[in-house]
Amino acid sequence: MLFRQRGPRQALRAEAVSPTRRGLLALGCACCLGALPIGPAAAQSPDVARHLAAARAAAGEDLRPWLALGGAATPGNAPGPSIEALMAQPAPPAARAFDNLAFIGAKWVSAWALTTSDGIILLDALNNEEEAERLIEGGLRKLDLDPARIRRIVVTHGHGDHYGGATFLKQRHNAAVVMSEADWRMVETELEFDVPQWGRPPRRDVAVGDGDVIRLGDTGVTVLSTPGHSPGTISLIFDVRDGQRSERAMLWGGTAFNFGRRPDRMQRIESYIAGTRRAKQVAARENITVLLSNHSGYDEADRKLQARQPGRTNPFVIGQEAVQRALTVIEECALATQAAWRT
Ligand SMILES: [Zn+2]
């Protein structure tokens, strides 16, 4: 309950990020408040330096935004922007990333609509009712999609920037909310993060676990359990189509290491690291060529949406090798953070 300990008037801060790239300060999520940066005086241990170097090597030039995850292990990083500043950023226009996948998110937290033969599977529900109405419903209409066709609302993890608009949409469109058992339990008992700007948690509809397939019409979304960011974070695997081409996509369900000084933070980051390793194996086996995030600062969704042009290579398709490298960046940043906490 880090937020409450800080007092209601103190500006809430998002995760500290690396200053190495323009735009990184716009990253993060409000549920990253607990990511305590190492102070300027802290020496960087050889283990931390080794893992951060491995992350940079894996990132190359094309995947640098994911390096922001190393911010919590980097000495001297300044706190990120406040949640008010993050939420005030103008949203990118709603647009299709693929023929069957639309971006209808805010600037710093994303929502995606996967269209099927029997309605829409919404992937995350933004911060609150106002954003759900303006960005999700408004975005769908702009793309000639009917919000009344939302049938499932999949929440990747139980933090309010992903479930905040779920109750409003569920009630308005009679859709079922889907979340992992562990995160249902968390939001039903004690929220690990909360701010007044977030809608209240939805009531339980469907609990899913590793390997489950969320089916709607002609579409299946496979659940991959990747706990760590929250107790029951899930990542999602599904097909995306672009004209005649079909690609396999993974939506990484929880990014930052927002554990603060919580007593179980070492177990949480161990789970996170194990999740990245498993995700790499699954991504190789399933030939995942698209890696999406629920924060566009990592996958650069807003830039890629603008760059997508008919007949040209879809910028969201980065290829299997780059997906593996991105997951390595995430893993190495987690290992660096773990090493920083040990010293
Ligand atoms: Zn979160």
Short mmCIF file of C-alpha atoms and ligand atoms in Angstrom, two decimals:
data_model
loop_
_atom_site.label_atom_id
_atom_site.label_comp_id
_atom_site.label_asym_id
_atom_site.label_seq_id
_atom_site.Cartn_x
_atom_site.Cartn_y
_atom_site.Cartn_z
CA MET A 1 0.00 0.00 0.00
CA LEU A 2 2.81 2.28 -0.98
CA PHE A 3 0.50 4.95 -2.33
CA ARG A 4 -1.30 5.57 0.91
CA GLN A 5 1.89 5.70 2.92
CA ARG A 6 3.04 8.55 0.72
CA GLY A 7 0.04 10.68 1.60
CA PRO A 8 -2.71 11.89 -0.67
CA ARG A 9 -1.16 15.20 -1.65
CA GLN A 10 2.20 13.90 -2.73
CA ALA A 11 2.55 13.68 -6.49
CA LEU A 12 2.58 10.09 -7.61
CA ARG A 13 5.58 9.17 -9.63
CA ALA A 14 5.97 6.60 -12.36
CA GLU A 15 8.98 4.42 -12.84
CA ALA A 16 12.36 6.04 -13.24
CA VAL A 17 13.60 5.56 -16.74
CA SER A 18 16.84 5.66 -18.60
CA PRO A 19 17.68 9.07 -20.00
CA THR A 20 19.35 7.52 -23.04
CA ARG A 21 16.55 8.00 -25.51
CA ARG A 22 14.16 10.76 -26.35
CA GLY A 23 10.68 9.99 -25.27
CA LEU A 24 11.52 7.52 -22.57
CA LEU A 25 10.24 9.86 -19.90
CA ALA A 26 6.80 9.40 -21.33
CA LEU A 27 6.99 5.73 -20.42
CA GLY A 28 5.82 3.68 -17.56
CA CYS A 29 2.61 3.09 -15.77
CA ALA A 30 1.15 4.45 -12.61
CA CYS A 31 1.40 1.00 -11.16
CA CYS A 32 5.17 1.40 -11.34
CA LEU A 33 5.36 3.75 -8.41
CA GLY A 34 7.18 1.28 -6.25
CA ALA A 35 10.15 1.00 -8.59
CA LEU A 36 12.70 2.68 -6.39
CA PRO A 37 15.67 3.95 -8.35
CA ILE A 38 19.11 3.35 -6.95
CA GLY A 39 20.42 6.64 -5.58
CA PRO A 40 23.20 8.61 -7.29
CA ALA A 41 25.75 7.55 -4.70
CA ALA A 42 25.12 3.84 -5.17
CA ALA A 43 27.92 1.99 -6.85
CA GLN A 44 26.92 -0.29 -9.65
CA SER A 45 27.95 -3.85 -8.90
CA PRO A 46 29.67 -5.88 -11.62
CA ASP A 47 26.60 -8.12 -11.83
CA VAL A 48 24.28 -5.17 -12.43
CA ALA A 49 26.62 -3.72 -15.03
CA ARG A 50 26.92 -7.09 -16.78
CA HIS A 51 23.17 -7.56 -17.05
CA LEU A 52 22.55 -3.99 -18.21
CA ALA A 53 25.27 -4.44 -20.86
CA ALA A 54 23.62 -7.67 -21.99
CA ALA A 55 20.30 -5.84 -22.20
CA ARG A 56 21.82 -3.07 -24.31
CA ALA A 57 23.48 -5.61 -26.61
CA ALA A 58 20.20 -7.45 -27.11
CA ALA A 59 18.31 -4.22 -27.74
CA GLY A 60 20.56 -3.05 -30.54
CA GLU A 61 19.22 0.08 -32.18
CA ASP A 62 15.71 -1.17 -32.89
CA LEU A 63 14.50 -2.22 -29.43
CA ARG A 64 15.89 0.51 -27.22
CA PRO A 65 12.59 1.57 -25.61
CA TRP A 66 12.49 -1.73 -23.70
CA LEU A 67 15.76 -0.67 -21.98
CA ALA A 68 13.70 1.70 -19.83
CA LEU A 69 13.04 -1.35 -17.67
CA GLY A 70 16.67 -1.12 -16.55
CA GLY A 71 15.98 2.27 -14.99
CA ALA A 72 15.39 0.89 -11.52
CA ALA A 73 18.88 -0.65 -11.55
CA THR A 74 20.63 2.41 -12.96
CA PRO A 75 22.21 4.81 -10.45
CA GLY A 76 21.06 8.40 -10.51
CA ASN A 77 17.85 7.98 -12.46
CA ALA A 78 15.37 10.74 -11.78
CA PRO A 79 11.76 9.95 -10.94
CA GLY A 80 9.43 9.84 -13.91
CA PRO A 81 6.46 12.12 -14.55
CA SER A 82 3.42 12.22 -12.26
CA ILE A 83 0.33 10.20 -13.03
CA GLU A 84 -1.55 13.43 -13.68
CA ALA A 85 1.00 14.38 -16.33
CA LEU A 86 0.91 10.90 -17.86
CA MET A 87 -2.87 10.88 -18.05
CA ALA A 88 -3.01 14.39 -19.52
CA GLN A 89 -1.04 13.40 -22.61
CA PRO A 90 -3.15 13.47 -25.78
CA ALA A 91 -4.04 9.97 -26.98
CA PRO A 92 -2.87 8.74 -30.37
CA PRO A 93 -5.73 8.46 -32.89
CA ALA A 94 -7.46 5.09 -32.89
CA ALA A 95 -6.08 3.03 -35.75
CA ARG A 96 -5.70 -0.53 -36.98
CA ALA A 97 -2.38 -2.20 -36.33
CA PHE A 98 -3.62 -5.21 -38.32
CA ASP A 99 -6.84 -5.97 -40.15
CA ASN A 100 -8.18 -7.70 -37.02
CA LEU A 101 -6.42 -5.67 -34.30
CA ALA A 102 -7.16 -2.03 -33.48
CA PHE A 103 -5.34 0.28 -31.08
CA ILE A 104 -7.83 2.27 -29.00
CA GLY A 105 -5.59 3.29 -26.16
CA ALA A 106 -4.32 6.35 -24.35
CA LYS A 107 -0.81 7.72 -24.85
CA TRP A 108 0.86 5.88 -22.01
CA VAL A 109 -1.43 2.90 -21.45
CA SER A 110 -2.85 0.87 -24.31
CA ALA A 111 -6.06 -0.96 -25.09
CA TRP A 112 -6.47 -3.24 -28.09
CA ALA A 113 -9.56 -4.58 -29.83
CA LEU A 114 -9.27 -8.01 -31.44
CA THR A 115 -12.12 -8.44 -33.88
CA THR A 116 -13.61 -11.89 -34.43
CA SER A 117 -16.51 -13.40 -36.39
CA ASP A 118 -18.63 -13.19 -33.24
CA GLY A 119 -17.72 -9.85 -31.71
CA ILE A 120 -14.79 -8.03 -30.11
CA ILE A 121 -12.28 -9.23 -27.55
CA LEU A 122 -11.03 -6.14 -25.72
CA LEU A 123 -7.50 -6.44 -24.36
CA ASP A 124 -7.29 -4.15 -21.30
CA ALA A 125 -9.72 -1.38 -20.36
CA LEU A 126 -7.67 1.78 -19.57
CA ASN A 127 -7.87 3.89 -16.40
CA ASN A 128 -11.53 4.70 -15.88
CA GLU A 129 -15.04 5.10 -17.27
CA GLU A 130 -14.27 8.43 -18.95
CA GLU A 131 -11.40 6.91 -20.96
CA ALA A 132 -13.44 3.79 -21.72
CA GLU A 133 -16.20 5.92 -23.20
CA ARG A 134 -14.01 8.45 -25.00
CA LEU A 135 -11.10 6.32 -26.20
CA ILE A 136 -12.40 2.73 -26.35
CA GLU A 137 -15.98 3.30 -27.46
CA GLY A 138 -15.12 6.44 -29.42
CA GLY A 139 -12.11 4.77 -31.03
CA LEU A 140 -14.11 1.72 -32.06
CA ARG A 141 -16.80 3.87 -33.67
CA LYS A 142 -14.18 5.87 -35.52
CA LEU A 143 -12.97 2.61 -37.03
CA ASP A 144 -16.54 1.53 -37.92
CA LEU A 145 -16.59 -1.04 -35.16
CA ASP A 146 -19.60 -1.29 -32.85
CA PRO A 147 -18.79 -1.13 -29.11
CA ALA A 148 -21.97 -3.13 -28.50
CA ARG A 149 -20.09 -6.08 -30.00
CA ILE A 150 -17.57 -6.20 -27.13
CA ARG A 151 -18.05 -9.71 -25.71
CA ARG A 152 -14.90 -10.30 -23.66
CA ILE A 153 -12.76 -7.86 -21.68
CA VAL A 154 -9.42 -9.50 -20.95
CA VAL A 155 -7.46 -7.73 -18.22
CA THR A 156 -3.76 -8.59 -18.38
CA HIS A 157 -3.19 -7.82 -14.71
CA GLY A 158 -4.97 -6.41 -11.71
CA HIS A 159 -3.72 -2.83 -11.70
CA GLY A 160 -6.18 0.00 -12.23
CA ASP A 161 -4.67 1.41 -15.42
CA HIS A 162 -5.76 -1.85 -17.09
CA TYR A 163 -9.08 -2.64 -15.35
CA GLY A 164 -10.34 0.91 -14.58
CA GLY A 165 -12.82 1.08 -17.48
CA ALA A 166 -13.88 -2.58 -17.32
CA THR A 167 -16.97 -2.28 -15.12
CA PHE A 168 -18.47 0.48 -17.26
CA LEU A 169 -17.95 -1.49 -20.49
CA LYS A 170 -19.09 -4.77 -18.96
CA GLN A 171 -22.36 -3.26 -17.78
CA ARG A 172 -23.02 -1.29 -20.93
CA HIS A 173 -22.34 -4.15 -23.36
CA ASN A 174 -22.99 -7.25 -21.27
CA ALA A 175 -19.41 -8.43 -21.77
CA ALA A 176 -17.53 -10.89 -19.58
CA VAL A 177 -14.38 -9.76 -17.78
CA VAL A 178 -11.50 -12.25 -17.88
CA MET A 179 -8.50 -12.19 -15.54
CA SER A 180 -6.18 -14.70 -13.87
CA GLU A 181 -7.32 -16.40 -10.66
CA ALA A 182 -4.43 -14.83 -8.70
CA ASP A 183 -5.26 -11.30 -9.81
CA TRP A 184 -9.00 -11.79 -9.25
CA ARG A 185 -8.11 -12.76 -5.69
CA MET A 186 -5.88 -9.72 -5.35
CA VAL A 187 -8.48 -7.20 -6.54
CA GLU A 188 -11.15 -8.89 -4.42
CA THR A 189 -9.07 -8.63 -1.25
CA GLU A 190 -6.44 -5.91 -1.22
CA LEU A 191 -5.28 -3.77 -4.12
CA GLU A 192 -1.51 -3.49 -4.27
CA PHE A 193 -1.83 -0.15 -6.07
CA ASP A 194 -4.59 2.40 -6.24
CA VAL A 195 -5.10 6.04 -7.16
CA PRO A 196 -8.30 8.10 -7.20
CA GLN A 197 -8.15 8.43 -11.01
CA TRP A 198 -8.74 4.69 -11.48
CA GLY A 199 -12.14 3.06 -11.74
CA ARG A 200 -12.97 0.43 -9.11
CA PRO A 201 -12.08 -3.20 -9.88
CA PRO A 202 -14.66 -5.19 -11.85
CA ARG A 203 -16.65 -8.06 -10.37
CA ARG A 204 -15.40 -11.52 -11.20
CA ASP A 205 -16.68 -13.22 -14.35
CA VAL A 206 -14.09 -15.62 -15.76
CA ALA A 207 -10.78 -16.80 -14.27
CA VAL A 208 -8.17 -18.18 -16.64
CA GLY A 209 -4.84 -19.93 -16.19
CA ASP A 210 -1.82 -20.95 -18.16
CA GLY A 211 -2.65 -22.67 -21.45
CA ASP A 212 -6.32 -21.73 -21.43
CA VAL A 213 -7.73 -20.48 -24.70
CA ILE A 214 -10.25 -17.60 -24.65
CA ARG A 215 -12.47 -18.38 -27.64
CA LEU A 216 -14.85 -16.10 -29.49
CA GLY A 217 -16.13 -16.97 -32.94
CA ASP A 218 -13.25 -17.85 -35.24
CA THR A 219 -10.57 -16.58 -32.84
CA GLY A 220 -8.64 -18.06 -29.92
CA VAL A 221 -6.43 -16.16 -27.50
CA THR A 222 -3.99 -18.43 -25.66
CA VAL A 223 -3.11 -17.47 -22.09
CA LEU A 224 0.53 -17.60 -21.01
CA SER A 225 1.07 -17.16 -17.30
CA THR A 226 3.87 -14.60 -16.72
CA PRO A 227 3.54 -13.60 -13.05
CA GLY A 228 5.81 -11.05 -11.43
CA HIS A 229 4.59 -7.58 -12.36
CA SER A 230 1.46 -8.63 -10.48
CA PRO A 231 0.80 -11.96 -8.76
CA GLY A 232 -1.12 -13.27 -11.76
CA THR A 233 -0.07 -11.30 -14.83
CA ILE A 234 -1.02 -13.03 -18.06
CA SER A 235 0.44 -12.57 -21.51
CA LEU A 236 -1.71 -13.29 -24.55
CA ILE A 237 -0.97 -15.07 -27.82
CA PHE A 238 -3.15 -14.75 -30.90
CA ASP A 239 -3.08 -14.48 -34.69
CA VAL A 240 -3.08 -11.12 -36.45
CA ARG A 241 -3.89 -10.67 -40.13
CA ASP A 242 -2.67 -8.20 -42.69
CA GLY A 243 -4.24 -8.84 -46.09
CA GLN A 244 -3.31 -12.40 -47.01
CA ARG A 245 -0.59 -12.63 -44.36
CA SER A 246 -1.09 -14.05 -40.91
CA GLU A 247 1.36 -13.56 -38.06
CA ARG A 248 1.48 -14.82 -34.50
CA ALA A 249 1.53 -12.08 -31.85
CA MET A 250 2.31 -11.98 -28.14
CA LEU A 251 1.01 -9.20 -25.90
CA TRP A 252 3.39 -8.92 -22.93
CA GLY A 253 1.04 -8.49 -19.98
CA GLY A 254 3.10 -6.64 -17.39
CA THR A 255 6.30 -4.71 -17.74
CA ALA A 256 7.82 -2.73 -14.87
CA PHE A 257 9.41 -4.10 -11.71
CA ASN A 258 7.15 -2.10 -9.45
CA PHE A 259 7.75 -3.93 -6.22
CA GLY A 260 9.22 -1.15 -4.11
CA ARG A 261 10.40 -2.45 -0.77
CA ARG A 262 7.64 -5.00 -0.45
CA PRO A 263 8.79 -8.06 1.47
CA ASP A 264 8.13 -10.50 -1.35
CA ARG A 265 9.85 -8.47 -4.03
CA MET A 266 12.64 -11.02 -4.52
CA GLN A 267 10.12 -13.80 -5.16
CA ARG A 268 8.20 -11.52 -7.48
CA ILE A 269 11.22 -10.71 -9.61
CA GLU A 270 12.26 -14.37 -9.66
CA SER A 271 8.82 -15.22 -11.01
CA TYR A 272 9.16 -12.45 -13.54
CA ILE A 273 12.53 -13.74 -14.75
CA ALA A 274 11.17 -17.29 -15.02
CA GLY A 275 8.22 -15.90 -17.01
CA THR A 276 10.48 -14.18 -19.53
CA ARG A 277 12.47 -17.39 -20.05
CA ARG A 278 9.34 -19.41 -20.61
CA ALA A 279 7.94 -16.75 -22.92
CA LYS A 280 11.09 -16.98 -25.03
CA GLN A 281 10.64 -20.73 -25.41
CA VAL A 282 6.97 -20.38 -26.31
CA ALA A 283 7.70 -17.51 -28.71
CA ALA A 284 10.31 -19.62 -30.51
CA ARG A 285 8.04 -22.67 -30.67
CA GLU A 286 5.05 -20.68 -31.91
CA ASN A 287 7.04 -18.45 -34.27
CA ILE A 288 5.94 -15.23 -32.62
CA THR A 289 6.90 -12.34 -34.90
CA VAL A 290 4.93 -9.51 -33.25
CA LEU A 291 5.56 -8.38 -29.66
CA LEU A 292 2.99 -5.96 -28.29
CA SER A 293 2.85 -4.18 -24.96
CA ASN A 294 0.07 -2.59 -22.96
CA HIS A 295 2.21 0.55 -22.68
CA SER A 296 3.09 2.05 -26.05
CA GLY A 297 6.33 3.48 -24.73
CA TYR A 298 7.77 -0.02 -24.98
CA ASP A 299 6.42 -1.35 -28.29
CA GLU A 300 6.23 2.14 -29.90
CA ALA A 301 2.69 1.37 -30.98
CA ASP A 302 1.84 5.02 -31.61
CA ARG A 303 4.78 5.47 -33.98
CA LYS A 304 4.13 2.17 -35.74
CA LEU A 305 0.44 2.95 -36.23
CA GLN A 306 1.41 6.07 -38.13
CA ALA A 307 4.04 4.21 -40.14
CA ARG A 308 1.75 1.40 -41.29
CA GLN A 309 0.98 1.70 -44.99
CA PRO A 310 -0.97 -0.62 -47.25
CA GLY A 311 1.27 -2.83 -49.35
CA ARG A 312 4.34 -2.14 -47.19
CA THR A 313 5.83 -4.35 -44.49
CA ASN A 314 3.79 -3.91 -41.34
CA PRO A 315 6.05 -2.16 -38.77
CA PHE A 316 4.53 -4.26 -35.97
CA VAL A 317 6.03 -7.38 -37.57
CA ILE A 318 9.55 -7.35 -36.18
CA GLY A 319 10.34 -11.03 -36.80
CA GLN A 320 11.08 -13.96 -34.55
CA GLU A 321 14.70 -12.98 -33.92
CA ALA A 322 13.79 -9.47 -32.73
CA VAL A 323 11.02 -10.85 -30.50
CA GLN A 324 13.59 -13.11 -28.86
CA ARG A 325 15.94 -10.15 -28.36
CA ALA A 326 13.16 -8.01 -26.87
CA LEU A 327 12.34 -10.74 -24.36
CA THR A 328 16.06 -10.98 -23.58
CA VAL A 329 16.13 -7.23 -22.91
CA ILE A 330 13.24 -7.64 -20.48
CA GLU A 331 14.92 -10.63 -18.82
CA GLU A 332 18.32 -8.93 -18.50
CA CYS A 333 16.78 -5.74 -17.07
CA ALA A 334 14.99 -7.91 -14.50
CA LEU A 335 18.25 -9.69 -13.67
CA ALA A 336 20.01 -6.30 -13.30
CA THR A 337 17.29 -5.10 -10.94
CA GLN A 338 17.49 -8.30 -8.92
CA ALA A 339 21.29 -7.92 -8.69
CA ALA A 340 20.93 -4.25 -7.64
CA TRP A 341 18.59 -5.24 -4.82
CA ARG A 342 21.03 -7.89 -3.61
CA THR A 343 23.86 -5.40 -3.19
ZN ZN B 1 0.72 -2.78 -13.75
#
